[in-house]
């Protein structure tokens, strides 16, 4: 029996004329993610993508796992593909779904007939298949309201597809369909979660990390690589730019009032990230800031931060509680990496009493002591870039 992946695109259905472009993007992403497992053919029909393995012995479990991390997919299922013949359908159900039906108590059959020439109508398919499965698995009972297993029979153009309950996909929009943005990524819990959320809305990611050696170590940077590798399982590969930030931090420490350290530093991050963003065709910045979480994330502080850049700043966590973020980070597999104890440049130069209601003109005055353009130019020169796959 041939096994395939049946993949349902999500919100795409809403997008009218853009839909076919989105679906092509989705197939492109699936092609890249599944290709390392072997050869595939993709067929798109009635807003369902059939991913058909062409190589023998394909690891379908891993394929399903990978499909589950592709944005733009609302649901997916591993399915058996059989000829459009009621005998083949009945035997196919009994054989292919035996492992689930054997351990279930209750089931029902649902049928979808997109080929209207198929001799049996949907209710007849359900009735016939239900009766047949009761004979083959006498311990089962039919429960149409709350079945443990729903057996799906989809009669499509060329084949019939048989599967049990479908699995919820990663949702969102296909990678790249919303354009490109640059995420400011630290080793913390928040920024990887923010990156994931915006990638889910269709943004392709470029990443910017600020490192302050020797205050921050090579292992701290390796942690950022690790975090991005986890995010990239969903978002696709990410270009990471690591900016040498030591000199800027030292200058700030020498020349600016301590209570403004973090804010001035954050504004430098924004300016540098903006330049890297523009060079890489990114039209927005992304941060993991959350309103009120720390002194540099009060409303007044965010106003000062925003004033440093002409790009829109996306802060998808802004209205979330820390607990919500932790739950998300666990779900996407970044949490365990984030809690590894490594220093970040922000934690190295933390003021004892940061100003929580900074006024922009005081911050600008404080910055006047620095040669910002020259510092930024040097930092950009001192930037290294890598692909994170
Ligand atoms: P995170 O968990 O993402 O570190 P946080 O709550 O600890 O966030 P801050 O350390 O104040 O908050 O940083 C706020 C945001 O600034 C981060 O979410 C991130 O987008 C950005 N940021 C902080 N440090 C760095 C860094 N070293 N490199 C790049 N971006 C950074
Ligand atoms: Mg942090």
Short mmCIF file of C-alpha atoms and ligand atoms in Angstrom, two decimals:
data_model
loop_
_atom_site.label_atom_id
_atom_site.label_comp_id
_atom_site.label_asym_id
_atom_site.label_seq_id
_atom_site.Cartn_x
_atom_site.Cartn_y
_atom_site.Cartn_z
CA UNK A 1 0.00 0.00 0.00
CA UNK A 2 1.26 3.46 -0.86
CA UNK A 3 1.57 5.85 2.03
CA UNK A 4 1.49 9.61 1.46
CA UNK A 5 1.19 12.81 3.47
CA UNK A 6 -2.02 14.76 2.99
CA UNK A 7 -1.45 18.39 3.88
CA UNK A 8 -4.13 21.03 4.32
CA UNK A 9 -3.18 24.63 3.87
CA UNK A 10 -4.64 26.90 6.51
CA UNK A 11 -5.49 30.56 6.29
CA UNK A 12 -4.50 30.39 2.67
CA UNK A 13 -8.07 29.61 1.88
CA UNK A 14 -8.90 33.21 2.78
CA UNK A 15 -6.48 34.87 0.46
CA UNK A 16 -8.42 35.01 -2.82
CA UNK A 17 -6.19 35.80 -5.73
CA UNK A 18 -2.96 35.41 -3.78
CA UNK A 19 -3.84 31.89 -2.87
CA UNK A 20 -2.09 30.09 -5.66
CA UNK A 21 1.13 32.03 -5.04
CA UNK A 22 0.97 31.07 -1.36
CA UNK A 23 0.32 27.45 -2.20
CA UNK A 24 3.32 27.40 -4.51
CA UNK A 25 5.45 28.91 -1.71
CA UNK A 26 4.16 26.25 0.65
CA UNK A 27 5.06 23.47 -1.78
CA UNK A 28 8.50 25.04 -2.22
CA UNK A 29 9.06 24.95 1.54
CA UNK A 30 7.80 21.38 1.83
CA UNK A 31 10.07 20.35 -1.02
CA UNK A 32 13.12 21.77 0.79
CA UNK A 33 12.22 20.28 4.17
CA UNK A 34 11.34 16.79 2.92
CA UNK A 35 14.06 16.50 0.28
CA UNK A 36 16.76 15.29 2.74
CA UNK A 37 14.59 12.21 3.38
CA UNK A 38 14.36 11.15 -0.29
CA UNK A 39 12.55 11.94 -3.56
CA UNK A 40 9.02 13.33 -3.45
CA UNK A 41 6.26 14.32 -5.81
CA UNK A 42 3.79 17.04 -4.83
CA UNK A 43 0.27 17.28 -6.18
CA UNK A 44 -2.00 20.18 -5.32
CA UNK A 45 -5.73 19.69 -5.65
CA UNK A 46 -8.71 21.18 -3.80
CA UNK A 47 -6.47 23.06 -1.35
CA UNK A 48 -4.86 19.79 -0.26
CA UNK A 49 -1.25 18.96 -1.03
CA UNK A 50 -0.39 15.32 -1.56
CA UNK A 51 3.24 14.65 -0.74
CA UNK A 52 4.02 11.33 -2.41
CA UNK A 53 7.28 9.54 -1.59
CA UNK A 54 9.08 8.26 -4.66
CA UNK A 55 11.98 6.59 -2.84
CA UNK A 56 11.48 3.23 -1.19
CA UNK A 57 11.57 2.94 2.60
CA UNK A 58 10.83 6.59 3.25
CA UNK A 59 10.82 7.58 6.94
CA UNK A 60 7.20 8.74 7.03
CA UNK A 61 7.24 9.48 10.74
CA UNK A 62 10.06 11.98 10.33
CA UNK A 63 8.37 13.36 7.21
CA UNK A 64 5.18 13.98 9.21
CA UNK A 65 7.20 15.62 11.98
CA UNK A 66 8.84 17.94 9.47
CA UNK A 67 5.51 18.81 7.85
CA UNK A 68 4.25 19.65 11.34
CA UNK A 69 6.83 22.44 11.51
CA UNK A 70 6.03 24.10 8.20
CA UNK A 71 4.16 27.38 8.60
CA UNK A 72 1.03 27.74 6.47
CA UNK A 73 -0.20 24.22 7.20
CA UNK A 74 -3.36 23.93 9.29
CA UNK A 75 -3.49 20.13 9.47
CA UNK A 76 -1.86 17.04 8.05
CA UNK A 77 -2.19 13.28 8.13
CA UNK A 78 -0.34 10.22 7.02
CA UNK A 79 -2.69 8.44 4.64
CA UNK A 80 -2.90 5.30 2.53
CA UNK A 81 -3.49 5.88 -1.17
CA UNK A 82 -5.62 3.19 -2.80
CA UNK A 83 -7.45 2.73 -6.13
CA UNK A 84 -10.93 4.27 -6.30
CA UNK A 85 -12.72 1.03 -5.80
CA UNK A 86 -14.90 0.24 -2.82
CA UNK A 87 -13.23 -3.18 -2.17
CA UNK A 88 -9.81 -1.56 -2.16
CA UNK A 89 -11.11 1.15 0.14
CA UNK A 90 -12.61 -1.30 2.64
CA UNK A 91 -9.60 -3.59 2.76
CA UNK A 92 -7.29 -0.60 2.80
CA UNK A 93 -9.04 0.84 5.87
CA UNK A 94 -8.90 -2.46 7.73
CA UNK A 95 -5.26 -3.07 6.93
CA UNK A 96 -3.78 0.42 7.12
CA UNK A 97 -5.70 1.53 10.20
CA UNK A 98 -5.49 -1.78 12.08
CA UNK A 99 -2.85 -0.45 14.50
CA UNK A 100 -5.20 2.31 15.72
CA UNK A 101 -8.48 0.42 15.43
CA UNK A 102 -7.18 -2.53 17.40
CA UNK A 103 -6.69 -0.36 20.48
CA UNK A 104 -9.74 1.88 20.13
CA UNK A 105 -13.17 1.22 21.62
CA UNK A 106 -15.24 3.52 19.46
CA UNK A 107 -15.00 4.92 15.96
CA UNK A 108 -16.91 6.52 13.16
CA UNK A 109 -16.32 6.86 9.44
CA UNK A 110 -16.40 10.16 7.59
CA UNK A 111 -16.30 10.34 3.83
CA UNK A 112 -15.44 13.16 1.47
CA UNK A 113 -16.18 12.68 -2.17
CA UNK A 114 -14.64 15.33 -4.39
CA UNK A 115 -15.03 13.03 -7.38
CA UNK A 116 -18.78 13.20 -7.94
CA UNK A 117 -18.71 10.34 -10.45
CA UNK A 118 -17.79 7.81 -7.76
CA UNK A 119 -20.73 5.37 -7.66
CA UNK A 120 -21.30 5.55 -3.89
CA UNK A 121 -22.35 8.80 -2.24
CA UNK A 122 -20.64 9.89 0.99
CA UNK A 123 -23.29 8.49 3.41
CA UNK A 124 -23.16 5.16 1.57
CA UNK A 125 -19.39 5.05 1.82
CA UNK A 126 -19.64 5.68 5.58
CA UNK A 127 -22.27 3.02 6.02
CA UNK A 128 -20.43 0.40 3.98
CA UNK A 129 -17.05 1.08 5.55
CA UNK A 130 -18.54 1.27 9.06
CA UNK A 131 -20.26 -2.11 8.62
CA UNK A 132 -17.14 -3.70 7.19
CA UNK A 133 -14.89 -2.46 9.99
CA UNK A 134 -17.36 -3.69 12.65
CA UNK A 135 -17.09 -7.15 11.09
CA UNK A 136 -13.30 -7.04 10.97
CA UNK A 137 -12.91 -5.52 14.46
CA UNK A 138 -15.83 -6.92 16.46
CA UNK A 139 -14.72 -5.22 19.68
CA UNK A 140 -15.44 -1.78 18.20
CA UNK A 141 -18.59 0.29 18.65
CA UNK A 142 -19.76 3.15 16.48
CA UNK A 143 -20.00 6.48 18.26
CA UNK A 144 -20.86 9.34 15.92
CA UNK A 145 -20.63 12.04 18.61
CA UNK A 146 -17.37 11.39 20.45
CA UNK A 147 -15.50 8.65 18.63
CA UNK A 148 -11.99 7.75 19.73
CA UNK A 149 -10.98 7.34 16.10
CA UNK A 150 -12.45 8.97 13.05
CA UNK A 151 -11.73 6.99 9.91
CA UNK A 152 -11.54 9.39 6.97
CA UNK A 153 -12.19 8.21 3.42
CA UNK A 154 -11.41 10.91 0.86
CA UNK A 155 -12.32 10.01 -2.70
CA UNK A 156 -10.33 12.38 -4.88
CA UNK A 157 -9.65 12.74 -8.59
CA UNK A 158 -7.24 9.85 -9.12
CA UNK A 159 -7.14 7.90 -5.90
CA UNK A 160 -8.91 7.39 -2.60
CA UNK A 161 -7.07 8.36 0.58
CA UNK A 162 -7.62 6.68 3.93
CA UNK A 163 -6.49 8.05 7.24
CA UNK A 164 -7.28 8.42 10.92
CA UNK A 165 -7.61 11.78 12.69
CA UNK A 166 -5.46 14.51 11.21
CA UNK A 167 -2.88 16.35 13.28
CA UNK A 168 -2.92 20.09 13.84
CA UNK A 169 -0.20 21.87 11.87
CA UNK A 170 1.99 24.84 12.82
CA UNK A 171 -0.54 27.29 11.33
CA UNK A 172 0.33 30.77 10.13
CA UNK A 173 1.51 31.71 6.66
CA UNK A 174 4.21 30.25 4.41
CA UNK A 175 7.74 31.43 5.11
CA UNK A 176 8.64 34.45 3.02
CA UNK A 177 5.09 35.26 2.00
CA UNK A 178 5.14 38.36 4.23
CA UNK A 179 8.65 39.51 3.26
CA UNK A 180 11.85 39.78 5.32
CA UNK A 181 12.59 41.12 8.80
CA UNK A 182 15.61 41.21 11.11
CA UNK A 183 15.27 39.80 14.62
CA UNK A 184 17.49 41.03 17.46
CA UNK A 185 18.35 37.76 19.12
CA UNK A 186 19.92 37.29 22.54
CA UNK A 187 20.41 34.05 24.41
CA UNK A 188 17.28 34.66 26.48
CA UNK A 189 13.84 33.08 26.48
CA UNK A 190 12.00 35.93 24.81
CA UNK A 191 13.70 36.78 21.54
CA UNK A 192 13.67 33.24 20.05
CA UNK A 193 9.95 33.01 20.86
CA UNK A 194 9.39 36.41 19.22
CA UNK A 195 11.33 35.25 16.15
CA UNK A 196 9.18 32.14 15.90
CA UNK A 197 5.94 34.13 16.21
CA UNK A 198 6.83 36.52 13.42
CA UNK A 199 8.17 33.75 11.18
CA UNK A 200 4.80 32.10 11.67
CA UNK A 201 3.19 35.18 10.16
CA UNK A 202 5.17 34.57 6.98
CA UNK A 203 8.33 36.63 7.61
CA UNK A 204 11.66 35.28 6.45
CA UNK A 205 14.23 35.92 9.21
CA UNK A 206 17.61 37.53 9.31
CA UNK A 207 19.16 37.55 12.79
CA UNK A 208 21.38 40.09 14.53
CA UNK A 209 23.27 39.25 17.72
CA UNK A 210 25.46 41.62 19.73
CA UNK A 211 28.46 40.05 21.41
CA UNK A 212 30.84 41.77 23.82
CA UNK A 213 33.97 39.68 24.12
CA UNK A 214 35.72 39.21 26.47
CA UNK A 215 32.76 40.08 28.73
CA UNK A 216 30.69 37.55 26.82
CA UNK A 217 32.16 34.16 25.85
CA UNK A 218 32.28 32.05 22.71
CA UNK A 219 29.91 29.67 24.45
CA UNK A 220 27.33 32.42 24.80
CA UNK A 221 27.49 32.89 21.04
CA UNK A 222 27.26 29.15 20.46
CA UNK A 223 24.05 29.24 22.50
CA UNK A 224 22.58 31.75 20.06
CA UNK A 225 23.53 29.45 17.16
CA UNK A 226 21.79 26.60 18.92
CA UNK A 227 18.66 28.65 19.52
CA UNK A 228 18.52 29.73 15.92
CA UNK A 229 19.00 26.17 14.69
CA UNK A 230 15.88 25.26 16.65
CA UNK A 231 13.92 28.23 15.25
CA UNK A 232 15.19 27.37 11.75
CA UNK A 233 13.46 24.00 11.94
CA UNK A 234 10.29 26.04 11.52
CA UNK A 235 11.40 29.20 9.76
CA UNK A 236 13.92 27.74 7.34
CA UNK A 237 17.55 28.78 7.27
CA UNK A 238 18.52 32.08 8.86
CA UNK A 239 21.46 34.38 8.17
CA UNK A 240 23.02 35.39 11.49
CA UNK A 241 25.07 38.58 11.83
CA UNK A 242 27.20 38.75 14.96
CA UNK A 243 28.16 42.32 15.80
CA UNK A 244 31.15 43.15 17.98
CA UNK A 245 29.63 45.41 20.62
CA UNK A 246 32.39 45.69 23.22
CA UNK A 247 33.71 49.11 22.28
CA UNK A 248 30.25 50.67 22.22
CA UNK A 249 29.43 49.30 25.63
CA UNK A 250 32.69 50.50 27.09
CA UNK A 251 32.20 53.97 25.64
CA UNK A 252 28.67 54.12 27.03
CA UNK A 253 29.93 53.08 30.43
CA UNK A 254 32.60 55.75 30.43
CA UNK A 255 30.61 58.63 29.03
CA UNK A 256 26.90 58.23 29.80
CA UNK A 257 25.01 58.44 33.12
CA UNK A 258 24.69 54.99 34.61
CA UNK A 259 20.91 55.15 34.90
CA UNK A 260 20.69 55.35 31.08
CA UNK A 261 23.19 52.58 30.16
CA UNK A 262 20.69 49.98 29.06
CA UNK A 263 18.54 52.38 27.12
CA UNK A 264 21.44 53.98 25.24
CA UNK A 265 22.77 50.51 24.51
CA UNK A 266 19.37 49.39 23.22
CA UNK A 267 19.22 52.44 20.93
CA UNK A 268 22.63 51.56 19.48
CA UNK A 269 21.40 48.02 18.90
CA UNK A 270 18.44 49.42 16.99
CA UNK A 271 20.55 51.65 14.78
CA UNK A 272 23.00 48.90 13.92
CA UNK A 273 20.26 46.34 13.37
CA UNK A 274 18.50 48.82 11.10
CA UNK A 275 21.55 49.14 8.88
CA UNK A 276 22.02 45.39 8.68
CA UNK A 277 18.30 45.05 7.97
CA UNK A 278 18.40 47.54 5.11
CA UNK A 279 21.45 45.88 3.57
CA UNK A 280 19.59 42.59 3.65
CA UNK A 281 16.29 43.77 2.23
CA UNK A 282 14.51 43.55 5.59
CA UNK A 283 11.68 45.98 6.22
CA UNK A 284 11.13 45.61 9.96
CA UNK A 285 12.94 44.78 13.20
CA UNK A 286 11.73 42.17 15.70
CA UNK A 287 12.51 42.11 19.42
CA UNK A 288 11.40 40.00 22.38
CA UNK A 289 10.37 42.97 24.50
CA UNK A 290 7.36 42.69 26.79
CA UNK A 291 5.67 45.73 28.23
CA UNK A 292 6.85 46.45 31.76
CA UNK A 293 9.10 43.38 32.09
CA UNK A 294 12.20 45.41 33.00
CA UNK A 295 13.16 49.09 33.21
CA UNK A 296 14.11 49.21 29.53
CA UNK A 297 10.69 47.89 28.57
CA UNK A 298 8.42 50.49 30.16
CA UNK A 299 6.28 52.50 27.78
CA UNK A 300 8.56 55.55 28.06
CA UNK A 301 11.65 53.42 27.46
CA UNK A 302 10.10 51.80 24.40
CA UNK A 303 9.26 55.26 23.04
CA UNK A 304 12.96 56.17 23.35
CA UNK A 305 14.02 52.90 21.75
CA UNK A 306 11.66 53.31 18.81
CA UNK A 307 12.93 56.83 18.20
CA UNK A 308 16.34 55.39 17.29
CA UNK A 309 15.09 53.64 14.17
CA UNK A 310 13.03 54.48 11.11
CA UNK A 311 11.92 50.86 10.66
CA UNK A 312 8.78 49.46 12.25
CA UNK A 313 9.66 47.41 15.36
CA UNK A 314 7.59 44.26 15.82
CA UNK A 315 7.28 43.09 19.42
CA UNK A 316 4.97 40.08 19.27
CA UNK A 317 5.34 39.38 23.01
CA UNK A 318 4.37 42.91 24.03
CA UNK A 319 1.04 41.92 25.61
CA UNK A 320 1.99 38.50 26.90
CA UNK A 321 2.85 37.40 30.43
CA UNK A 322 6.20 35.74 31.05
CA UNK A 323 4.35 32.47 31.71
CA UNK A 324 2.77 32.62 28.25
CA UNK A 325 6.20 33.07 26.71
CA UNK A 326 7.68 30.19 28.68
CA UNK A 327 4.85 27.93 27.53
CA UNK A 328 5.47 28.93 23.91
CA UNK A 329 9.24 28.51 24.26
CA UNK A 330 8.71 24.99 25.65
CA UNK A 331 6.35 24.15 22.82
CA UNK A 332 8.82 25.20 20.11
CA UNK A 333 11.81 23.62 21.83
CA UNK A 334 13.85 26.74 22.62
CA UNK A 335 13.23 26.90 26.36
CA UNK A 336 15.70 24.19 27.36
CA UNK A 337 18.42 25.95 25.38
CA UNK A 338 17.54 29.43 26.67
CA UNK A 339 17.83 28.50 30.32
CA UNK A 340 21.44 27.34 29.94
CA UNK A 341 23.41 29.81 32.02
CA UNK A 342 25.42 32.12 29.79
CA UNK A 343 26.07 35.80 30.07
CA UNK A 344 24.50 38.30 27.67
CA UNK A 345 25.96 41.71 26.87
CA UNK A 346 22.90 43.28 28.55
CA UNK A 347 23.61 41.57 31.84
CA UNK A 348 27.28 42.56 31.87
CA UNK A 349 26.69 46.30 32.14
CA UNK A 350 23.46 46.52 34.11
CA UNK A 351 22.90 49.81 35.93
CA UNK A 352 21.97 49.56 39.60
CA UNK A 353 19.11 52.06 39.32
CA UNK A 354 17.94 52.27 35.72
CA UNK A 355 15.60 55.11 34.85
CA UNK A 356 12.10 53.75 34.27
CA UNK A 357 10.57 56.92 32.81
CA UNK A 358 13.29 58.26 30.57
CA UNK A 359 12.71 61.41 28.54
CA UNK A 360 13.96 61.24 24.97
CA UNK A 361 15.75 64.59 25.02
CA UNK A 362 17.80 63.59 28.10
CA UNK A 363 18.76 60.34 26.42
CA UNK A 364 19.79 62.21 23.28
CA UNK A 365 21.78 64.64 25.36
CA UNK A 366 23.58 61.78 27.06
CA UNK A 367 24.39 60.23 23.69
CA UNK A 368 25.88 63.49 22.42
CA UNK A 369 29.01 62.61 24.40
CA UNK A 370 29.60 59.70 22.00
CA UNK A 371 30.69 59.68 18.37
CA UNK A 372 27.76 57.49 17.38
CA UNK A 373 28.38 57.39 13.62
CA UNK A 374 31.98 56.33 14.02
CA UNK A 375 31.14 53.71 16.68
CA UNK A 376 28.41 52.25 14.50
CA UNK A 377 30.66 52.20 11.44
CA UNK A 378 33.31 50.31 13.38
CA UNK A 379 30.80 47.85 14.81
CA UNK A 380 29.43 47.11 11.35
CA UNK A 381 32.94 46.51 10.07
CA UNK A 382 33.44 44.18 12.97
CA UNK A 383 30.47 41.95 12.04
CA UNK A 384 30.62 38.29 11.07
CA UNK A 385 27.88 36.47 9.23
CA UNK A 386 26.97 32.78 9.12
CA UNK A 387 24.16 30.69 7.72
CA UNK A 388 22.20 28.77 10.34
CA UNK A 389 20.54 25.79 8.68
P1 LIG B 1 15.48 37.93 25.89
O1 LIG B 1 14.96 36.80 26.67
O2 LIG B 1 15.13 37.85 24.44
O3 LIG B 1 16.95 38.18 26.13
P2 LIG B 1 14.80 39.88 27.84
O4 LIG B 1 13.45 39.88 28.37
O5 LIG B 1 15.91 39.29 28.62
O6 LIG B 1 14.73 39.23 26.39
P3 LIG B 1 16.38 42.22 27.38
O7 LIG B 1 17.61 41.48 27.73
O8 LIG B 1 16.09 43.52 28.02
O9 LIG B 1 15.06 41.39 27.56
O10 LIG B 1 16.37 42.43 25.82
C1 LIG B 1 15.24 42.93 25.16
C2 LIG B 1 15.35 42.59 23.69
O11 LIG B 1 16.52 43.19 23.13
C3 LIG B 1 15.54 41.11 23.45
O12 LIG B 1 14.31 40.43 23.40
C4 LIG B 1 16.25 41.09 22.13
O13 LIG B 1 15.32 41.25 21.05
C5 LIG B 1 17.14 42.31 22.21
N1 LIG B 1 18.47 41.95 22.72
C6 LIG B 1 18.92 41.92 23.97
N2 LIG B 1 20.21 41.53 24.05
C7 LIG B 1 20.60 41.28 22.79
C8 LIG B 1 21.82 40.85 22.18
N3 LIG B 1 22.90 40.55 22.89
N4 LIG B 1 21.85 40.73 20.83
C9 LIG B 1 20.75 41.00 20.09
N5 LIG B 1 19.58 41.41 20.61
C10 LIG B 1 19.49 41.55 21.93
MG1 LIG B 2 17.99 39.25 27.70
#
